[in-house]
GROMACS .gro file of C-alpha atoms in nm:
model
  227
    1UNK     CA    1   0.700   0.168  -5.778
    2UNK     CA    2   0.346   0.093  -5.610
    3UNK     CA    3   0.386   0.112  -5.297
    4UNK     CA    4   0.053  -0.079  -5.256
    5UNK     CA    5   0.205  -0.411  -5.352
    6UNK     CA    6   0.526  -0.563  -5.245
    7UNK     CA    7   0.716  -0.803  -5.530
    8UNK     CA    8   0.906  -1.082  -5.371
    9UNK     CA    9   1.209  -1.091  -5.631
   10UNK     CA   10   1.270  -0.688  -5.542
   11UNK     CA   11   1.249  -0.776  -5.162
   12UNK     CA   12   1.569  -1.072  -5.245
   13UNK     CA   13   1.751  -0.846  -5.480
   14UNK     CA   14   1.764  -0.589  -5.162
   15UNK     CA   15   1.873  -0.885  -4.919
   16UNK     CA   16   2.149  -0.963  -5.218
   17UNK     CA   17   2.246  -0.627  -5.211
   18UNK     CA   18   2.270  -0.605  -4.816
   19UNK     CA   19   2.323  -0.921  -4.738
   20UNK     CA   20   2.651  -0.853  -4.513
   21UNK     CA   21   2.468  -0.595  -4.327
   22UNK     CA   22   2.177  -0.801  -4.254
   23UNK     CA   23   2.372  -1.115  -4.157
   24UNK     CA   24   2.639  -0.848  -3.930
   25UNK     CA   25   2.283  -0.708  -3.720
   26UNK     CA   26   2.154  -0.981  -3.545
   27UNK     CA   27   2.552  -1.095  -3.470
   28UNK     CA   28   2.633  -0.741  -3.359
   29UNK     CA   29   2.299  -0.746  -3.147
   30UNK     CA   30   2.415  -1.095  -2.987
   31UNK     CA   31   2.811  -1.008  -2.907
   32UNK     CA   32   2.664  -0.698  -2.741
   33UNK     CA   33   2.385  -0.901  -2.534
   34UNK     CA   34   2.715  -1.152  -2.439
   35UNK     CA   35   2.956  -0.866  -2.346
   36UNK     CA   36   2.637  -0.708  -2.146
   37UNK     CA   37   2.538  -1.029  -1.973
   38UNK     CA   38   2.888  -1.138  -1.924
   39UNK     CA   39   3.080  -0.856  -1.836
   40UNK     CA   40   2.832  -0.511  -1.761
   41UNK     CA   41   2.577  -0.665  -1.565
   42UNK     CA   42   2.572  -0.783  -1.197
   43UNK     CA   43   2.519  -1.103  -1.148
   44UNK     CA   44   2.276  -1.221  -0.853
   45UNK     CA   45   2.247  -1.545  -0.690
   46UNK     CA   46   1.910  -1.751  -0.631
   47UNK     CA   47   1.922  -1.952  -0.277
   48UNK     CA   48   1.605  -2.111  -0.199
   49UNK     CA   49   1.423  -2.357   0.094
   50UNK     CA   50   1.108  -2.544   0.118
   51UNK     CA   51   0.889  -2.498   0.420
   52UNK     CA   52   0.566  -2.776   0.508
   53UNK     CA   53   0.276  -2.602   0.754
   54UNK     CA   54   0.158  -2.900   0.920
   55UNK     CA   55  -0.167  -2.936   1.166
   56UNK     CA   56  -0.067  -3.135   1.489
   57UNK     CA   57  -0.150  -3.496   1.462
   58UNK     CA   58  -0.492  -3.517   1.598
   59UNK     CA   59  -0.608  -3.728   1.911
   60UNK     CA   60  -0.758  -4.072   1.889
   61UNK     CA   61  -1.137  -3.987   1.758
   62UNK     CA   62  -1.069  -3.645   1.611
   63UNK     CA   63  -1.012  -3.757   1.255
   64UNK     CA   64  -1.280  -3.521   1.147
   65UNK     CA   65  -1.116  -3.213   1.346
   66UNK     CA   66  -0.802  -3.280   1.199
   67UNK     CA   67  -0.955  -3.278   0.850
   68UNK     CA   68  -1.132  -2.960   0.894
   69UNK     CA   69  -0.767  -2.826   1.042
   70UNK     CA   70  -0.608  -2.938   0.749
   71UNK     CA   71  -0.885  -2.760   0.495
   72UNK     CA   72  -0.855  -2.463   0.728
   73UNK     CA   73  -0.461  -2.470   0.695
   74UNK     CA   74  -0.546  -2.441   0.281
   75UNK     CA   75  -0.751  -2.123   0.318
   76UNK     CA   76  -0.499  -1.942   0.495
   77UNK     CA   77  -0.207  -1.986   0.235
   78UNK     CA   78  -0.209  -1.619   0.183
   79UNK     CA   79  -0.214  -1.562   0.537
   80UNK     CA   80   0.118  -1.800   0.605
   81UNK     CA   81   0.253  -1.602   0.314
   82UNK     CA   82   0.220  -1.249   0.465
   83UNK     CA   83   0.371  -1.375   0.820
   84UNK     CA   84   0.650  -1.493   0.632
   85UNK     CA   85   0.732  -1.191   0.448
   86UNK     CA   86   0.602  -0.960   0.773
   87UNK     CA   87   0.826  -0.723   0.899
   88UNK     CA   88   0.812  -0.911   1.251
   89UNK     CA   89   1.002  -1.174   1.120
   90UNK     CA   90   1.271  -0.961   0.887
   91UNK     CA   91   1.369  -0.745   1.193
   92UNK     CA   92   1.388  -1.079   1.379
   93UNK     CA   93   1.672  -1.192   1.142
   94UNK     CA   94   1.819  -0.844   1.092
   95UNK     CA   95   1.947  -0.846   1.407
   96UNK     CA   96   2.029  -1.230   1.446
   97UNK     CA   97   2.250  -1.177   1.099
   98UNK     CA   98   2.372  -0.836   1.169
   99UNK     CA   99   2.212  -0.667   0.848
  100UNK     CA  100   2.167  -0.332   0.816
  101UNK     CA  101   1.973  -0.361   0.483
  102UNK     CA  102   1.628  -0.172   0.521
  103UNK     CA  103   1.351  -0.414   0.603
  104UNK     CA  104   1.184  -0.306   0.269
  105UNK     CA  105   1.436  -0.414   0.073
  106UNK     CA  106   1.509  -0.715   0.243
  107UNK     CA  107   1.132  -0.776   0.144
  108UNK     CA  108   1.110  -0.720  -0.221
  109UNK     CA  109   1.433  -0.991  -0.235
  110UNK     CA  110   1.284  -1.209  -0.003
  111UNK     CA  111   1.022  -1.432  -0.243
  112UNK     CA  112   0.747  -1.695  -0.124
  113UNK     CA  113   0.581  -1.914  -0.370
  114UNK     CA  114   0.334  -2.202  -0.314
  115UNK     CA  115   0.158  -2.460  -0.524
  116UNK     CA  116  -0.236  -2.373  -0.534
  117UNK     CA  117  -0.383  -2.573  -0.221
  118UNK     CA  118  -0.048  -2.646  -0.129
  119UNK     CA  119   0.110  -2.583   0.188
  120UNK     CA  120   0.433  -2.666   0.096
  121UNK     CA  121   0.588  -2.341   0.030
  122UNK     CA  122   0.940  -2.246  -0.150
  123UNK     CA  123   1.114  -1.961  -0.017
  124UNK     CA  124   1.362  -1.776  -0.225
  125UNK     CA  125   1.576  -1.451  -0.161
  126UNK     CA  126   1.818  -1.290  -0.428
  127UNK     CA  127   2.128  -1.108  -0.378
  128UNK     CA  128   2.462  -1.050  -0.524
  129UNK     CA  129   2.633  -1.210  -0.254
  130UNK     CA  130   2.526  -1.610  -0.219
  131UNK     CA  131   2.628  -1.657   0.131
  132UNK     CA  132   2.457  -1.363   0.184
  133UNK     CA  133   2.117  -1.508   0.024
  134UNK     CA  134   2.138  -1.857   0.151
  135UNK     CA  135   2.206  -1.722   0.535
  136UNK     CA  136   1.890  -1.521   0.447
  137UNK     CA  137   1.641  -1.764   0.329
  138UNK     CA  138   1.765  -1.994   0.630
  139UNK     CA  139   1.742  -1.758   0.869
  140UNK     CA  140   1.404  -1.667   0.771
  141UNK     CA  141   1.272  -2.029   0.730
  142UNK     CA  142   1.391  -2.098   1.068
  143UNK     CA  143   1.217  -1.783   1.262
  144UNK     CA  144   0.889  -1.873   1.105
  145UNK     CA  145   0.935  -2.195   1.250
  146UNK     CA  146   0.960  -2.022   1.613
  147UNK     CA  147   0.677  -1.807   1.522
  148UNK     CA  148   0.406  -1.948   1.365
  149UNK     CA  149   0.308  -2.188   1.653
  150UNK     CA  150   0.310  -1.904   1.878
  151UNK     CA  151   0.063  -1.704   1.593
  152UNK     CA  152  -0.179  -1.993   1.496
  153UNK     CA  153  -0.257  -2.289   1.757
  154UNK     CA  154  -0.219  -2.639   1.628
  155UNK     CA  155   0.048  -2.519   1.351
  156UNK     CA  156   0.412  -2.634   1.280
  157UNK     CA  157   0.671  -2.560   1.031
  158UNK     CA  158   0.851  -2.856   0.896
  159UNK     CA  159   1.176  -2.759   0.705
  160UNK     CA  160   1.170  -3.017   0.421
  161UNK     CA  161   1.497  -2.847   0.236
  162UNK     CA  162   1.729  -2.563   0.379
  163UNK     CA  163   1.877  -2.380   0.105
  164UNK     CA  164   2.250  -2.416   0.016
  165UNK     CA  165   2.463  -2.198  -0.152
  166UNK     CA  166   2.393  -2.116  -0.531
  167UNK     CA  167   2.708  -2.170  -0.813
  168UNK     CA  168   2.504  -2.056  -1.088
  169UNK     CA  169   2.372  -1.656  -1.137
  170UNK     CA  170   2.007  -1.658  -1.163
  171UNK     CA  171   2.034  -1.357  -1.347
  172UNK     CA  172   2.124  -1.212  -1.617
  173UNK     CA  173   1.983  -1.493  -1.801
  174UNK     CA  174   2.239  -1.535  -2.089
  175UNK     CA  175   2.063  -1.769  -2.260
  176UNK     CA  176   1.792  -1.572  -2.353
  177UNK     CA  177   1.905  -1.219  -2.330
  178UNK     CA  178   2.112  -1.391  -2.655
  179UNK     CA  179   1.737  -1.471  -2.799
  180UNK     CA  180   1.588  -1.184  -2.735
  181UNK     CA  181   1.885  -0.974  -2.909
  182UNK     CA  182   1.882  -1.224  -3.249
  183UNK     CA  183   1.494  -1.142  -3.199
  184UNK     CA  184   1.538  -0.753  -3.228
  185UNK     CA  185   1.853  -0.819  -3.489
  186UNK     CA  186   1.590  -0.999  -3.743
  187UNK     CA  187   1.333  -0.712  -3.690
  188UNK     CA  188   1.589  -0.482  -3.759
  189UNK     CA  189   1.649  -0.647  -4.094
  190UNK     CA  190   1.334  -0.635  -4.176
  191UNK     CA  191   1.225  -0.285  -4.095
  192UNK     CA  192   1.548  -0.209  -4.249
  193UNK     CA  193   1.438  -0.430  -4.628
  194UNK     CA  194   1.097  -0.280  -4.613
  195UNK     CA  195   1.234   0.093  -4.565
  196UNK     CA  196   1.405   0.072  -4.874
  197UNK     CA  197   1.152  -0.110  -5.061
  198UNK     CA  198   0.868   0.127  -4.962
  199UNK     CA  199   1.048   0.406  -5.004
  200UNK     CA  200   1.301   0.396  -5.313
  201UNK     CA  201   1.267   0.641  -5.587
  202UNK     CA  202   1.466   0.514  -5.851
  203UNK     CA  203   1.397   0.295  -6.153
  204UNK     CA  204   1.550  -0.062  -6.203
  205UNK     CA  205   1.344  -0.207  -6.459
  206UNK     CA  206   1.086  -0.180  -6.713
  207UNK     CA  207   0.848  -0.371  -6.470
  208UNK     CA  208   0.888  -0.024  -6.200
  209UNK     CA  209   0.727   0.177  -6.533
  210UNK     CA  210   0.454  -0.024  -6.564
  211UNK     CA  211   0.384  -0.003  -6.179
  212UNK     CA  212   0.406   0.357  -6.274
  213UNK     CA  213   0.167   0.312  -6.555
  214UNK     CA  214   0.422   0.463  -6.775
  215UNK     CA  215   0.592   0.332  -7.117
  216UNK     CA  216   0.929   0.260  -7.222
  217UNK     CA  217   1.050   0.429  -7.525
  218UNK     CA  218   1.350   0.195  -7.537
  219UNK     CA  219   1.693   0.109  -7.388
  220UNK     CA  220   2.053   0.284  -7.368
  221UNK     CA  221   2.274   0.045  -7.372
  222UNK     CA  222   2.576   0.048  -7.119
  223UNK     CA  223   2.891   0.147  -7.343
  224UNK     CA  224   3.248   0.101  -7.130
  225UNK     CA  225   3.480   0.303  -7.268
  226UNK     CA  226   3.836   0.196  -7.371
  227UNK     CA  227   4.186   0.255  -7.193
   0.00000   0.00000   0.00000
């Protein structure tokens, strides 16, 4: 066969002859992704608040200060953000929950997003345990509220949302851990169809001589013998 061109009809007589197999990949690939998600993997819970920095209400005639506080507030997004997540404020809650978790730890769960020029910020921390996670993010919220006045003049925290406690894992995602597994099932079937069209040795038809550049000198016909 040449191995340089690819005929459709031999690539559907190989899915013919597999077909089961093909069809049994991508639904062994997904029944393992289910039993993994389901029953193998730990499930962690997502509890989450939203915080507001706000700039003091400003005295009559200092519309213009409070404007410039306000653009001020905007610049230092990433500065609210590292307070947040500072050490200062873990330790603070450490002790107030009675955690013994290491403070680094506590800080790679502990997640702070924000809208760009936003100071409304969402703050997220993930754990196993939900009660565990939404204490967290609450506690947290609520020592940056204690803090940050005391750290930048003219600042407040506003809690718009304290978290409450998660139902639903926010990981493993089962939904698409199932996608993702029919994804590598179809590539499998195909790596598998092109394997044996690229590199099969025998010949099926007069048509895999000619790719040969090679003639027929005729046909045997298949004799079944009797009894």
């Amino acid at each position: 066969m040449n191995k340089s061109s690819i005929d459709i009809a031999d690539v559907f007589k190989i899915i013919k002859s597999h077909v089961i197999l093909l069809v049994l990949i991508p639904i062994i690939a997904c029944i393992s992704a289910f039993v993994a998600s389901k029953y193998m993997l730990t499930p962690t819970y997502t509890a989450s608040s939203q915080i507001f920095i706000a700039t003091q209400a400003p005295k009559e005639g200092q519309t213009s200060v409070y404007s410039e506080q306000l653009k001020s507030n905007v610049q230092l997004i990433n500065t609210f953000n590292m307070i947040l997540k500072n050490a200062r404020t873990i330790e603070k809650v450490k002790q107030e929950l009675d955690i013994t978790t290491p403070t680094a730890v506590l800080a790679e769960a502990l997640q702070i997003q924000s809208e760009k020029d936003s100071l409304v910020f969402t703050v997220s921390f993930k754990d196993e345990d939900p009660a565990k996670a939404t204490k967290m993010v609450n506690a947290v919220t609520q020592a940056y509220q204690q803090d940050i006045p005391q750290l930048i003049e003219s600042n407040k925290v506003i809690i718009l949302e304290k978290a409450s406690v998660p139902t639903i894992p926010s990981s493993p995602k089962l939904v698409i851990n199932l996608i993702i597994a029919g994804i590598i099932g179809i590539v499998i079937d195909i790596i598998f169809v092109l394997t044996i069209l690229l590199f099969r040795n025998t010949i099926n038809s007069e048509k895999d001589l000619e790719d040969l550049n090679l003639n027929s000198m005729g046909t045997i016909p298949l004799i079944k013998s009797k009894g």
